CSV table of C-alpha atoms in Angstrom, one decimal:
chain,number,residue,atom,x,y,z
J,1189,MET,CA,3.9,-99.3,72.5
J,1190,LYS,CA,3.7,-100.9,75.7
J,1191,GLU,CA,5.1,-104.5,76.3
J,1192,GLU,CA,2.6,-106.9,77.1
J,1193,ILE,CA,3.4,-108.5,80.5
J,1194,GLU,CA,2.8,-111.8,81.3
J,1195,LEU,CA,-0.3,-112.1,83.7
J,1196,ILE,CA,-1.3,-115.5,83.3
J,1197,LYS,CA,0.8,-118.5,83.7
J,1198,ASP,CA,-0.5,-122.3,82.9
J,1199,GLY,CA,-4.1,-121.0,83.2
J,1200,LYS,CA,-3.5,-119.5,86.6
J,1201,ARG,CA,-3.2,-116.0,87.7
J,1202,LEU,CA,0.1,-114.6,89.1
J,1203,ASP,CA,-1.5,-114.8,92.7
J,1204,GLY,CA,-2.6,-118.3,92.0
J,1205,ARG,CA,-6.3,-117.7,91.4
J,1206,GLY,CA,-8.3,-119.2,88.7
J,1207,PHE,CA,-10.1,-116.7,86.1
J,1208,ASP,CA,-13.4,-116.9,88.3
J,1209,GLU,CA,-12.2,-116.8,91.6
J,1210,LEU,CA,-12.4,-113.9,94.4
J,1211,ARG,CA,-9.7,-112.8,96.7
J,1212,PRO,CA,-10.3,-113.8,100.2
J,1213,ILE,CA,-12.9,-111.6,102.0
J,1214,LYS,CA,-12.8,-110.9,105.5
J,1215,ILE,CA,-15.8,-108.9,107.3
J,1216,GLU,CA,-16.2,-107.6,110.8
J,1217,VAL,CA,-19.6,-105.7,111.7
J,1218,GLY,CA,-19.7,-102.7,114.2
J,1219,VAL,CA,-15.9,-102.1,114.6
J,1220,LEU,CA,-16.5,-98.5,115.5
J,1221,LYS,CA,-18.4,-97.4,118.7
J,1222,ARG,CA,-19.1,-93.8,118.2
J,1223,ALA,CA,-20.6,-94.3,114.7
J,1224,ASP,CA,-24.2,-95.5,114.3
J,1225,GLY,CA,-23.2,-98.2,111.9
J,1226,SER,CA,-19.8,-99.8,110.8
J,1227,CYS,CA,-17.9,-102.3,109.2
J,1228,TYR,CA,-14.3,-103.4,108.5
J,1229,PHE,CA,-13.9,-105.1,105.2
J,1230,GLU,CA,-11.0,-106.8,103.6
J,1231,LEU,CA,-10.8,-108.1,99.9
J,1232,GLY,CA,-7.5,-109.3,99.4
J,1233,ASP,CA,-5.1,-106.6,100.2
J,1234,ASN,CA,-7.7,-103.9,100.2
J,1235,LYS,CA,-8.4,-102.7,103.8
J,1236,VAL,CA,-11.4,-100.5,104.3
J,1237,ILE,CA,-13.5,-99.1,107.0
J,1238,ALA,CA,-17.0,-97.7,106.6
J,1239,ALA,CA,-18.8,-95.7,109.1
J,1240,VAL,CA,-22.2,-94.6,108.9
J,1241,TYR,CA,-23.9,-91.6,110.9
J,1242,GLY,CA,-27.6,-90.7,110.8
J,1243,PRO,CA,-30.2,-90.0,110.0
J,1244,ARG,CA,-29.3,-86.7,111.6
J,1245,GLU,CA,-29.7,-83.0,110.7
J,1246,MET,CA,-28.5,-82.4,107.4
J,1247,HIS,CA,-25.6,-79.6,106.9
J,1248,PRO,CA,-25.5,-77.4,105.3
J,1249,ARG,CA,-29.1,-76.5,105.7
J,1250,HIS,CA,-29.5,-75.4,101.9
J,1251,ALA,CA,-28.8,-79.0,101.0
J,1252,GLN,CA,-31.7,-80.4,102.6
J,1253,ASP,CA,-34.4,-82.0,100.8
J,1254,ALA,CA,-38.0,-81.3,102.3
J,1255,LYS,CA,-39.3,-84.7,101.1
J,1256,MET,CA,-36.3,-87.0,101.6
J,1257,ALA,CA,-33.0,-87.6,103.1
J,1258,VAL,CA,-29.8,-86.7,101.3
J,1259,VAL,CA,-27.2,-89.3,101.4
J,1260,LYS,CA,-23.7,-87.9,101.8
J,1261,PHE,CA,-20.6,-90.5,100.7
J,1262,ARG,CA,-17.3,-89.9,101.3
J,1263,TYR,CA,-14.6,-91.9,99.7
J,1264,ASN,CA,-11.2,-91.3,100.8
J,1265,MET,CA,-7.9,-92.9,100.8
J,1266,ALA,CA,-5.5,-92.7,103.4
J,1267,PRO,CA,-2.0,-91.1,102.5
J,1268,PHE,CA,-0.5,-94.5,103.5
J,1269,SER,CA,-2.8,-96.7,101.4
J,1270,THR,CA,-0.7,-96.8,98.3
J,1271,ASN,CA,3.0,-97.4,97.5
J,1272,ASP,CA,3.8,-93.5,96.9
J,1273,ARG,CA,2.4,-91.5,99.4
J,1274,LYS,CA,-1.2,-90.3,98.2
J,1275,ARG,CA,-1.7,-86.4,98.8
J,1276,PRO,CA,-4.4,-86.2,101.7
J,1277,GLY,CA,-7.8,-84.8,100.8
J,1278,PRO,CA,-10.5,-85.1,98.3
J,1279,ASP,CA,-9.1,-85.1,94.6
J,1280,ARG,CA,-10.8,-85.5,91.4
J,1281,ARG,CA,-10.8,-89.1,91.3
J,1282,SER,CA,-12.2,-89.4,95.0
J,1283,VAL,CA,-14.7,-87.0,94.3
J,1284,GLU,CA,-16.0,-88.8,91.3
J,1285,ILE,CA,-16.0,-92.4,93.1
J,1286,SER,CA,-17.9,-90.9,96.0
J,1287,LYS,CA,-20.6,-89.8,93.7
J,1288,VAL,CA,-21.0,-93.0,91.7
J,1289,CYS,CA,-21.0,-95.0,95.2
J,1290,ARG,CA,-23.5,-92.6,96.6
J,1291,GLU,CA,-25.4,-93.3,93.6
J,1292,ALA,CA,-25.2,-97.1,93.7
J,1293,PHE,CA,-27.2,-96.8,97.0
J,1294,ASN,CA,-30.1,-94.8,95.4
J,1295,PRO,CA,-32.5,-97.7,94.7
J,1296,VAL,CA,-32.1,-99.4,98.1
J,1297,ILE,CA,-32.1,-96.5,100.8
J,1298,MET,CA,-35.5,-95.5,101.7
J,1299,ARG,CA,-34.9,-92.0,101.7
J,1300,GLU,CA,-38.6,-91.0,101.7
J,1301,LEU,CA,-38.8,-92.1,105.6
J,1302,TYR,CA,-36.5,-89.2,106.7
J,1303,PRO,CA,-37.7,-85.9,105.2
J,1304,LYS,CA,-34.9,-83.1,105.9
J,1305,MET,CA,-32.1,-85.3,107.3
J,1306,GLY,CA,-28.9,-86.6,106.2
J,1307,ILE,CA,-27.4,-89.8,106.1
J,1308,GLU,CA,-23.3,-89.6,106.2
J,1309,VAL,CA,-21.4,-92.7,104.9
J,1310,TYR,CA,-17.7,-92.4,105.2
J,1311,VAL,CA,-15.5,-95.2,103.5
J,1312,GLU,CA,-11.8,-94.9,104.5
J,1313,LEU,CA,-9.2,-96.8,102.5
J,1314,LEU,CA,-6.4,-97.9,104.8
J,1315,GLN,CA,-4.7,-100.2,102.1
J,1316,SER,CA,-5.5,-100.4,98.4
J,1317,ASP,CA,-4.7,-103.1,95.8
J,1318,ALA,CA,-7.2,-102.2,93.0
J,1319,GLY,CA,-11.0,-102.6,93.4
J,1320,THR,CA,-11.2,-100.3,96.3
J,1321,ARG,CA,-14.7,-98.8,95.3
J,1322,THR,CA,-16.4,-102.4,95.3
J,1323,ALA,CA,-14.8,-102.9,98.7
J,1324,GLY,CA,-15.9,-99.6,99.7
J,1325,ILE,CA,-19.6,-100.4,98.8
J,1326,ASN,CA,-19.5,-103.7,100.1
J,1327,ALA,CA,-18.4,-102.4,103.6
J,1328,ALA,CA,-20.9,-99.2,103.5
J,1329,SER,CA,-23.7,-101.7,102.6
J,1330,ILE,CA,-23.2,-103.4,105.7
J,1331,ALA,CA,-22.4,-100.3,107.9
J,1332,LEU,CA,-25.7,-98.8,106.5
J,1333,ALA,CA,-27.5,-102.0,107.8
J,1334,ASP,CA,-25.6,-101.9,111.0
J,1335,ALA,CA,-26.8,-98.5,111.6
J,1336,GLY,CA,-30.5,-99.3,111.1
J,1337,ILE,CA,-31.2,-97.4,108.2
J,1338,PRO,CA,-34.2,-98.8,106.3
J,1339,MET,CA,-33.2,-100.6,103.1
J,1340,LYS,CA,-34.6,-102.4,100.3
J,1341,ASP,CA,-31.7,-104.7,100.0
J,1342,LEU,CA,-28.0,-105.0,100.4
J,1343,VAL,CA,-25.6,-104.0,97.8
J,1344,SER,CA,-22.9,-106.0,96.6
J,1345,SER,CA,-20.1,-105.0,94.4
J,1346,ILE,CA,-17.3,-106.6,92.4
J,1347,ALA,CA,-14.9,-105.8,89.6
J,1348,VAL,CA,-14.4,-107.9,86.4
J,1349,GLY,CA,-11.8,-107.2,83.8
J,1350,LYS,CA,-9.5,-108.7,81.0
J,1351,ILE,CA,-6.0,-109.4,81.1
J,1352,ASN,CA,-3.9,-111.2,78.5
J,1353,GLY,CA,-7.0,-111.2,76.3
J,1354,GLU,CA,-8.8,-113.4,79.3
J,1355,VAL,CA,-11.8,-112.0,81.2
J,1356,VAL,CA,-11.4,-112.5,85.0
J,1357,LEU,CA,-12.8,-111.6,88.1
J,1358,ASP,CA,-11.8,-109.4,90.9
J,1359,LEU,CA,-8.6,-107.9,89.3
J,1360,ASN,CA,-5.4,-107.1,91.8
J,1361,ALA,CA,-3.2,-104.0,91.4
J,1362,ALA,CA,-0.8,-105.7,88.9
J,1363,GLU,CA,-3.6,-106.9,86.9
J,1364,ASP,CA,-5.5,-103.7,86.9
J,1365,ASN,CA,-2.4,-101.5,86.0
J,1366,ASN,CA,-1.3,-103.9,83.0
J,1367,GLY,CA,-4.5,-105.5,82.0
J,1368,GLU,CA,-6.9,-104.4,79.1
J,1369,ALA,CA,-10.0,-103.6,80.9
J,1370,ASP,CA,-11.5,-103.1,84.3
J,1371,MET,CA,-15.2,-103.0,85.2
J,1372,PRO,CA,-16.5,-102.4,88.6
J,1373,ILE,CA,-20.3,-103.6,89.3
J,1374,ALA,CA,-22.6,-103.2,92.1
J,1375,MET,CA,-25.7,-104.8,91.9
J,1376,ILE,CA,-28.6,-106.0,94.2
J,1377,ALA,CA,-27.8,-109.9,94.3
J,1378,ARG,CA,-31.3,-111.0,94.8
J,1379,THR,CA,-32.8,-109.3,91.9
J,1380,ASN,CA,-29.8,-108.8,89.6
J,1381,THR,CA,-30.3,-105.3,89.6
J,1382,ILE,CA,-27.3,-103.2,88.6
J,1383,THR,CA,-26.9,-100.1,90.6
J,1384,ALA,CA,-23.5,-99.0,89.3
J,1385,LEU,CA,-21.5,-99.9,86.4
J,1386,GLN,CA,-18.4,-98.3,85.1
J,1387,MET,CA,-15.7,-99.6,82.5
J,1388,ASP,CA,-12.2,-98.6,81.9
J,1389,GLY,CA,-10.4,-100.2,78.7
J,1390,ARG,CA,-12.0,-102.2,75.8
J,1391,MET,CA,-13.9,-105.2,75.8
J,1392,THR,CA,-16.2,-106.8,73.1
J,1393,GLN,CA,-19.7,-107.4,73.4
J,1394,GLU,CA,-19.3,-111.3,74.2
J,1395,GLU,CA,-16.5,-110.5,76.7
J,1396,PHE,CA,-18.7,-108.0,78.3
J,1397,GLY,CA,-21.5,-110.6,78.7
J,1398,ARG,CA,-19.0,-113.1,80.1
J,1399,GLY,CA,-17.7,-110.4,82.5
J,1400,MET,CA,-21.4,-109.7,83.7
J,1401,LYS,CA,-21.8,-113.3,84.1
J,1402,LEU,CA,-18.8,-113.8,86.5
J,1403,ALA,CA,-19.7,-110.7,88.3
J,1404,ARG,CA,-23.2,-111.9,89.0
J,1405,GLY,CA,-21.9,-115.1,90.5
J,1406,ALA,CA,-19.3,-113.3,92.6
J,1407,CYS,CA,-21.9,-110.7,94.0
J,1408,HIS,CA,-24.2,-113.8,94.9
J,1409,GLN,CA,-21.0,-115.0,96.9
J,1410,ILE,CA,-20.4,-111.6,98.5
J,1411,TYR,CA,-23.9,-110.9,99.4
J,1412,GLU,CA,-24.0,-114.5,101.4
J,1413,LEU,CA,-21.0,-113.5,102.9
J,1414,GLN,CA,-22.2,-110.0,104.1
J,1415,ARG,CA,-25.5,-111.6,105.1
J,1416,ALA,CA,-23.7,-114.3,107.3
J,1417,ALA,CA,-21.4,-111.2,109.0
J,1418,LEU,CA,-24.4,-109.4,110.0
J,1419,VAL,CA,-26.5,-112.6,111.4
J,1420,THR,CA,-23.6,-114.2,113.1
J,1421,ARG,CA,-23.4,-111.0,115.0
J,1422,TYR,CA,-26.5,-111.8,116.9
J,1423,ASN,CA,-26.9,-115.4,116.3
J,1424,GLN,CA,-23.9,-117.6,116.8
J,1425,ASN,CA,-25.5,-120.7,115.6
J,1426,TYR,CA,-26.3,-119.4,111.9
J,1427,GLU,CA,-25.5,-122.0,109.4
J,1428,GLY,CA,-25.3,-119.7,106.2
J,1429,LYS,CA,-28.9,-120.8,105.1
J,1430,ASN,CA,-30.9,-118.1,103.5
J,1431,LYS,CA,-34.4,-118.2,103.6
J,1432,ARG,CA,-34.7,-116.7,100.3
J,1433,GLU,CA,-33.5,-120.3,98.7
J,1434,GLU,CA,-36.7,-121.8,100.3
J,1435,GLU,CA,-38.9,-119.4,98.3
U,168,MET,CA,-34.5,-119.1,119.0
U,169,TYR,CA,-35.3,-115.7,117.4
U,170,GLN,CA,-34.4,-115.2,113.7
U,171,VAL,CA,-32.3,-112.7,112.6
U,172,VAL,CA,-32.9,-110.9,109.1
U,173,VAL,CA,-31.1,-108.3,107.1
U,174,PRO,CA,-32.6,-105.7,104.5
U,175,GLY,CA,-34.0,-107.5,101.6
U,176,ASP,CA,-34.8,-110.9,103.3
U,177,PHE,CA,-38.0,-112.7,102.1
U,178,LEU,CA,-40.5,-112.9,104.9
U,179,SER,CA,-43.9,-113.8,103.8
U,180,GLU,CA,-46.4,-113.7,101.2
U,181,GLU,CA,-49.2,-112.6,103.5
U,182,THR,CA,-49.0,-108.8,102.5
U,183,LYS,CA,-51.7,-107.8,104.8
U,184,ARG,CA,-49.8,-108.7,107.7
U,185,ALA,CA,-46.7,-106.5,106.7
U,186,GLY,CA,-45.8,-104.3,109.7
U,187,GLU,CA,-42.9,-102.3,110.8
U,188,GLY,CA,-39.5,-102.6,109.4
U,189,THR,CA,-41.0,-104.4,106.4
U,190,TYR,CA,-41.8,-103.7,102.5
U,191,VAL,CA,-43.9,-105.2,100.0
U,192,GLU,CA,-43.0,-105.6,96.5
U,193,GLU,CA,-44.8,-107.8,93.9
U,194,GLY,CA,-47.0,-109.3,96.5
U,195,LYS,CA,-44.4,-110.5,98.9
U,196,VAL,CA,-43.1,-109.1,102.3
U,197,TYR,CA,-39.5,-108.1,102.6
U,198,ALA,CA,-37.5,-106.9,105.5
U,199,SER,CA,-36.2,-103.4,105.2
U,200,GLN,CA,-34.3,-103.5,108.4
U,201,TYR,CA,-31.6,-105.4,110.1
U,202,GLY,CA,-33.3,-107.2,113.2
U,203,ILE,CA,-35.2,-109.9,114.5
U,204,VAL,CA,-38.7,-111.1,113.1
U,205,SER,CA,-41.7,-111.1,115.2
U,206,GLU,CA,-44.7,-112.9,113.9
U,207,ARG,CA,-47.3,-112.1,116.6
U,208,GLY,CA,-50.0,-110.7,114.6
U,209,GLU,CA,-48.2,-108.4,112.3
U,210,ILE,CA,-45.1,-109.4,110.8
U,211,LYS,CA,-42.6,-106.9,112.0
U,212,VAL,CA,-38.8,-106.6,112.0
U,213,VAL,CA,-37.9,-105.4,115.6
U,214,SER,CA,-34.6,-103.2,114.4
U,215,LEU,CA,-31.5,-103.7,116.4
U,216,SER,CA,-30.1,-100.3,116.2
U,217,GLY,CA,-31.2,-96.9,114.5
U,218,LYS,CA,-32.7,-93.5,115.7
U,219,TYR,CA,-36.1,-93.0,117.6
U,220,MET,CA,-38.7,-92.1,115.4
U,221,PRO,CA,-41.9,-90.4,117.2
U,222,SER,CA,-45.3,-91.7,116.3
U,223,ASN,CA,-48.4,-90.7,117.8
U,224,GLY,CA,-49.2,-91.6,121.2
U,225,ASP,CA,-45.6,-92.1,122.2
U,226,VAL,CA,-45.0,-91.2,125.9
U,227,VAL,CA,-41.5,-90.0,126.0
U,228,ILE,CA,-38.8,-87.6,127.9
U,229,GLY,CA,-37.9,-84.7,126.3
U,230,LYS,CA,-35.4,-82.1,127.2
U,231,ILE,CA,-36.0,-78.4,126.1
U,232,THR,CA,-33.2,-76.9,124.1
U,233,ALA,CA,-34.7,-73.5,123.1
U,234,ILE,CA,-37.5,-71.3,123.4
U,235,SER,CA,-39.3,-69.8,120.6
U,236,PHE,CA,-42.7,-68.0,121.6
U,237,PRO,CA,-45.1,-69.7,121.6
U,238,PHE,CA,-43.1,-72.8,121.6
U,239,TRP,CA,-40.7,-74.7,123.6
U,240,ILE,CA,-38.4,-76.7,121.3
U,241,VAL,CA,-37.8,-80.2,122.9
U,242,ASN,CA,-35.3,-82.7,122.0
U,243,LEU,CA,-36.7,-86.3,122.2
U,244,ALA,CA,-33.3,-88.2,121.4
U,245,SER,CA,-34.7,-88.3,117.9
U,246,PRO,CA,-33.1,-86.9,114.7
U,247,TYR,CA,-36.4,-84.6,114.5
U,248,GLU,CA,-36.9,-81.8,117.2
U,249,ALA,CA,-40.5,-81.4,118.5
U,250,ARG,CA,-42.6,-78.5,119.8
U,251,LEU,CA,-44.5,-78.0,123.1
U,252,HIS,CA,-47.0,-75.2,122.5
U,253,VAL,CA,-47.5,-72.8,125.6
U,254,SER,CA,-51.1,-73.8,126.1
U,255,ALA,CA,-50.2,-76.9,127.1
U,256,LEU,CA,-49.3,-75.3,130.3
U,257,SER,CA,-52.1,-73.4,130.6
U,258,GLY,CA,-53.8,-75.6,133.0
U,259,ILE,CA,-51.0,-75.4,135.7
U,260,ALA,CA,-49.9,-71.8,135.0
U,261,ARG,CA,-51.3,-69.2,137.5
U,262,GLU,CA,-51.2,-66.3,135.1
U,263,LYS,CA,-51.2,-65.9,131.2
U,264,ILE,CA,-47.7,-67.4,129.8
U,265,GLU,CA,-46.3,-64.7,127.6
U,266,PHE,CA,-43.2,-64.1,125.5
U,267,GLY,CA,-41.2,-63.1,128.6
U,268,ASN,CA,-42.2,-65.5,131.2
U,269,MET,CA,-42.0,-68.9,129.5
U,270,SER,CA,-38.5,-69.7,131.1
U,271,GLU,CA,-40.3,-69.6,134.4
U,272,TYR,CA,-42.3,-72.4,133.8
U,273,LEU,CA,-39.8,-74.6,131.6
U,274,ASP,CA,-36.3,-73.3,130.9
U,275,VAL,CA,-33.7,-74.8,128.7
U,276,ASP,CA,-32.1,-78.2,129.9
U,277,ASP,CA,-35.6,-79.0,131.7
U,278,LEU,CA,-36.9,-82.3,131.3
U,279,VAL,CA,-40.5,-83.1,130.5
U,280,VAL,CA,-42.6,-86.1,130.1
U,281,VAL,CA,-44.7,-85.5,127.2
U,282,LYS,CA,-46.8,-87.4,124.7
U,283,VAL,CA,-46.5,-87.2,121.0
U,284,MET,CA,-49.8,-85.9,119.8
U,285,ASP,CA,-49.1,-85.4,116.1
U,286,VAL,CA,-46.6,-86.0,113.7
U,287,ASN,CA,-47.1,-84.8,110.1
U,288,VAL,CA,-45.5,-85.5,106.7
U,289,LEU,CA,-42.9,-82.9,107.3
U,290,MET,CA,-42.1,-84.4,110.4
U,291,LYS,CA,-43.4,-81.4,112.5
U,292,ILE,CA,-44.1,-82.9,115.9
U,293,GLU,CA,-46.6,-81.7,118.3
U,294,LEU,CA,-46.5,-82.5,121.9
U,295,ALA,CA,-48.7,-82.6,124.9
U,296,LEU,CA,-47.7,-82.7,128.6
U,297,GLN,CA,-48.3,-85.7,130.5
U,298,GLU,CA,-49.9,-84.1,133.6
U,299,ASP,CA,-49.8,-87.4,135.7
U,300,PHE,CA,-45.8,-86.6,136.1
U,301,GLU,CA,-44.8,-83.9,138.0
U,302,LEU,CA,-41.8,-81.9,136.7
U,303,ARG,CA,-38.5,-81.1,138.4
U,304,ARG,CA,-39.4,-84.0,141.1
U,305,GLY,CA,-35.7,-84.9,141.3
U,306,GLY,CA,-34.3,-88.5,140.4
U,307,ARG,CA,-31.9,-89.6,137.8
U,308,LEU,CA,-32.1,-89.8,134.3
U,309,ILE,CA,-30.4,-92.8,132.4
U,310,GLU,CA,-30.3,-92.9,128.5
U,311,ILE,CA,-30.3,-96.4,126.4
U,312,PRO,CA,-30.9,-97.0,122.7
U,313,HIS,CA,-34.6,-96.7,122.3
U,314,THR,CA,-34.4,-100.4,120.4
U,315,LYS,CA,-33.5,-102.1,123.9
U,316,VAL,CA,-36.6,-100.6,125.6
U,317,PRO,CA,-39.0,-103.6,125.3
U,318,ARG,CA,-36.1,-105.8,126.7
U,319,VAL,CA,-35.8,-103.8,129.9
U,320,ILE,CA,-39.9,-103.9,130.3
U,321,GLY,CA,-39.9,-107.6,129.4
U,322,ARG,CA,-42.5,-109.8,128.3
U,323,SER,CA,-45.6,-108.4,129.8
U,324,GLY,CA,-43.7,-106.3,132.2
U,325,SER,CA,-42.1,-109.0,133.9
U,326,MET,CA,-38.7,-107.2,134.0
U,327,ILE,CA,-39.6,-104.0,135.0
U,328,LYS,CA,-41.9,-105.4,137.7
U,329,MET,CA,-39.0,-107.2,139.2
U,330,LEU,CA,-36.6,-104.0,138.9
U,331,LYS,CA,-39.2,-102.0,140.7
U,332,GLU,CA,-39.5,-104.4,143.6
U,333,LYS,CA,-36.1,-105.3,144.1
U,334,CYS,CA,-34.5,-101.9,143.6
U,335,ASN,CA,-37.1,-100.0,145.8
U,336,CYS,CA,-37.3,-97.5,142.9
U,337,PHE,CA,-39.7,-95.6,141.1
U,338,ILE,CA,-38.7,-96.3,137.4
U,339,PHE,CA,-40.3,-94.8,134.4
U,340,ILE,CA,-39.2,-96.0,131.1
U,341,ALA,CA,-40.1,-93.8,128.2
U,342,LYS,CA,-40.4,-95.1,124.4
U,343,ASN,CA,-37.5,-93.0,123.3
U,344,GLY,CA,-34.8,-94.7,125.5
U,345,ARG,CA,-34.7,-92.3,128.3
U,346,ILE,CA,-35.4,-93.7,131.8
U,347,TRP,CA,-36.3,-91.8,134.8
U,348,ILE,CA,-35.3,-93.3,138.3
U,349,ARG,CA,-36.4,-92.1,141.7
U,350,GLY,CA,-35.4,-93.5,145.0
U,351,LYS,CA,-32.5,-93.7,147.5
U,352,GLU,CA,-29.0,-93.1,146.1
U,353,GLU,CA,-27.9,-96.6,146.5
U,354,ASP,CA,-30.9,-97.9,145.1
U,355,MET,CA,-30.9,-95.6,142.0
U,356,ASP,CA,-27.1,-96.7,141.5
U,357,LEU,CA,-28.1,-100.6,141.4
U,358,ALA,CA,-31.1,-99.7,139.3
U,359,SER,CA,-29.0,-97.9,136.8
U,360,THR,CA,-26.3,-100.6,136.8
U,361,VAL,CA,-28.7,-103.3,136.1
U,362,ILE,CA,-30.7,-101.3,133.3
U,363,LEU,CA,-27.3,-100.6,131.6
U,364,LYS,CA,-26.5,-104.4,132.1
U,365,ILE,CA,-29.9,-105.3,130.4
U,366,ALA,CA,-29.2,-102.8,127.5
U,367,ARG,CA,-25.6,-104.3,127.1
U,368,GLU,CA,-26.9,-107.9,126.7
U,369,SER,CA,-30.2,-107.3,125.3
U,370,HIS,CA,-30.1,-110.0,122.4
U,371,THR,CA,-29.0,-112.7,124.6
U,372,SER,CA,-31.6,-115.2,125.9
U,373,GLY,CA,-32.6,-116.1,129.5
U,374,LEU,CA,-31.9,-112.4,130.4
U,375,THR,CA,-34.6,-112.2,133.2
U,376,ASP,CA,-33.2,-115.1,135.2
U,377,ARG,CA,-29.9,-114.0,135.1
U,378,VAL,CA,-30.9,-110.2,135.9
U,379,ALA,CA,-32.8,-111.8,138.9
U,380,GLU,CA,-29.6,-113.8,139.9
U,381,PHE,CA,-27.6,-110.7,139.8
U,382,LEU,CA,-29.9,-108.7,142.0
U,383,ASP,CA,-30.1,-111.4,144.5
U,384,SER,CA,-26.5,-112.0,144.9
U,385,PHE,CA,-26.0,-108.3,145.3
U,386,ARG,CA,-28.5,-108.2,148.2
U,387,LYS,CA,-26.9,-110.9,149.7
U,388,GLU,CA,-23.4,-109.2,149.7
U,389,LYS,CA,-25.1,-106.2,151.1
U,390,GLU,CA,-26.3,-108.2,154.0
U,391,ARG,CA,-23.0,-109.8,154.7
U,392,GLU,CA,-21.7,-106.2,154.4
U,393,LEU,CA,-23.8,-104.9,157.2
U,394,ARG,CA,-23.4,-107.9,159.4
U,395,GLY,CA,-19.7,-108.0,159.1
């Protein structure tokens, strides 16, 4: 039986955050010159670069779709991104995450505009600290917009989980490894449409509900940051006002 | 001040005015692209990046990439390749163009000014030759992102008019971002420097004035060099 590790002290988490607090986020758009669109994204100690190419001719040919573009998504961890060197190359875990992330973008990318083409998304993890797939999705979303790919909306993503019996937002590595549950969520903030949802561990129905609520709030925050990063690139006077709020 | 939008931004409720770079959902118009809103007539989002997509009537500069009878395969700086049928040249040709002699008229790597005649659902693109532009007439080709083309032309052609006058060059700007310049070597150097500068600074305001200033100072320096 695993001994319970104390992850919460005096109502604060080990890194001093409250239960509903995000780690600091830093976003930079267009960091790669050769890619059609790119983004550097930091979520706490997670450091991610996303690059988007295309639409361009899809290879291998047999994977082309005559009616719409095919999205290729590669989630990859650098060998130096973890404490123990990660053996380079795709493994079971990263292949699965790539698939999940790709499908998180299915409802937003207007694939039918580019029959037979391929849209390639590369997400490279430079440093990881739990929640890498959510950071990857956030980065990819901005990189896709930067590449000029037509989309219905941006996708924002965050994880919630349970540590020492408490539902908390955005787990870090210590909390993820020693906690009871971890649930990454990707959603379209404007419509609250969930585009990806996974869960590892156990939560009650009530805890799940509370977790969803936390995640929804966080995705709205992340959305505003994503939007601001894109807009300030061409408009230095941006004040963080979203036209949507005036609706 | 122009307004930058990202995919999913609400634009308007007038669905009838929805144009390029937008989509309609539940009676509202939203942006489908990252770009700048233009509300003259249609509500459009002018993209800041992305690949050139051919549409009917566009005049573009293409490069022959392959010959496959009875077509020339043409690259238009777009993800989709286009086809130019031999009949497009039948007016110019002295004899019947056949399987063997296609390359005598247009060979791989040749540049052509073409008009997009038809784009079908499967993105098969048919081209026609623009006859008012003779081929292989020399000059220089520079390439900029197609999204910057309106900036190089300027509002009702103000920028391009100034460039042509001050650089003393023939300049032809194609919709796909390829620009054909013809003139004296030094004039072409100046023109391409300026055009690349415009493409680089396309999102800043007051660009036409700054380009004019740049051109004037360049001229003055030239004169001083000649005198000194």
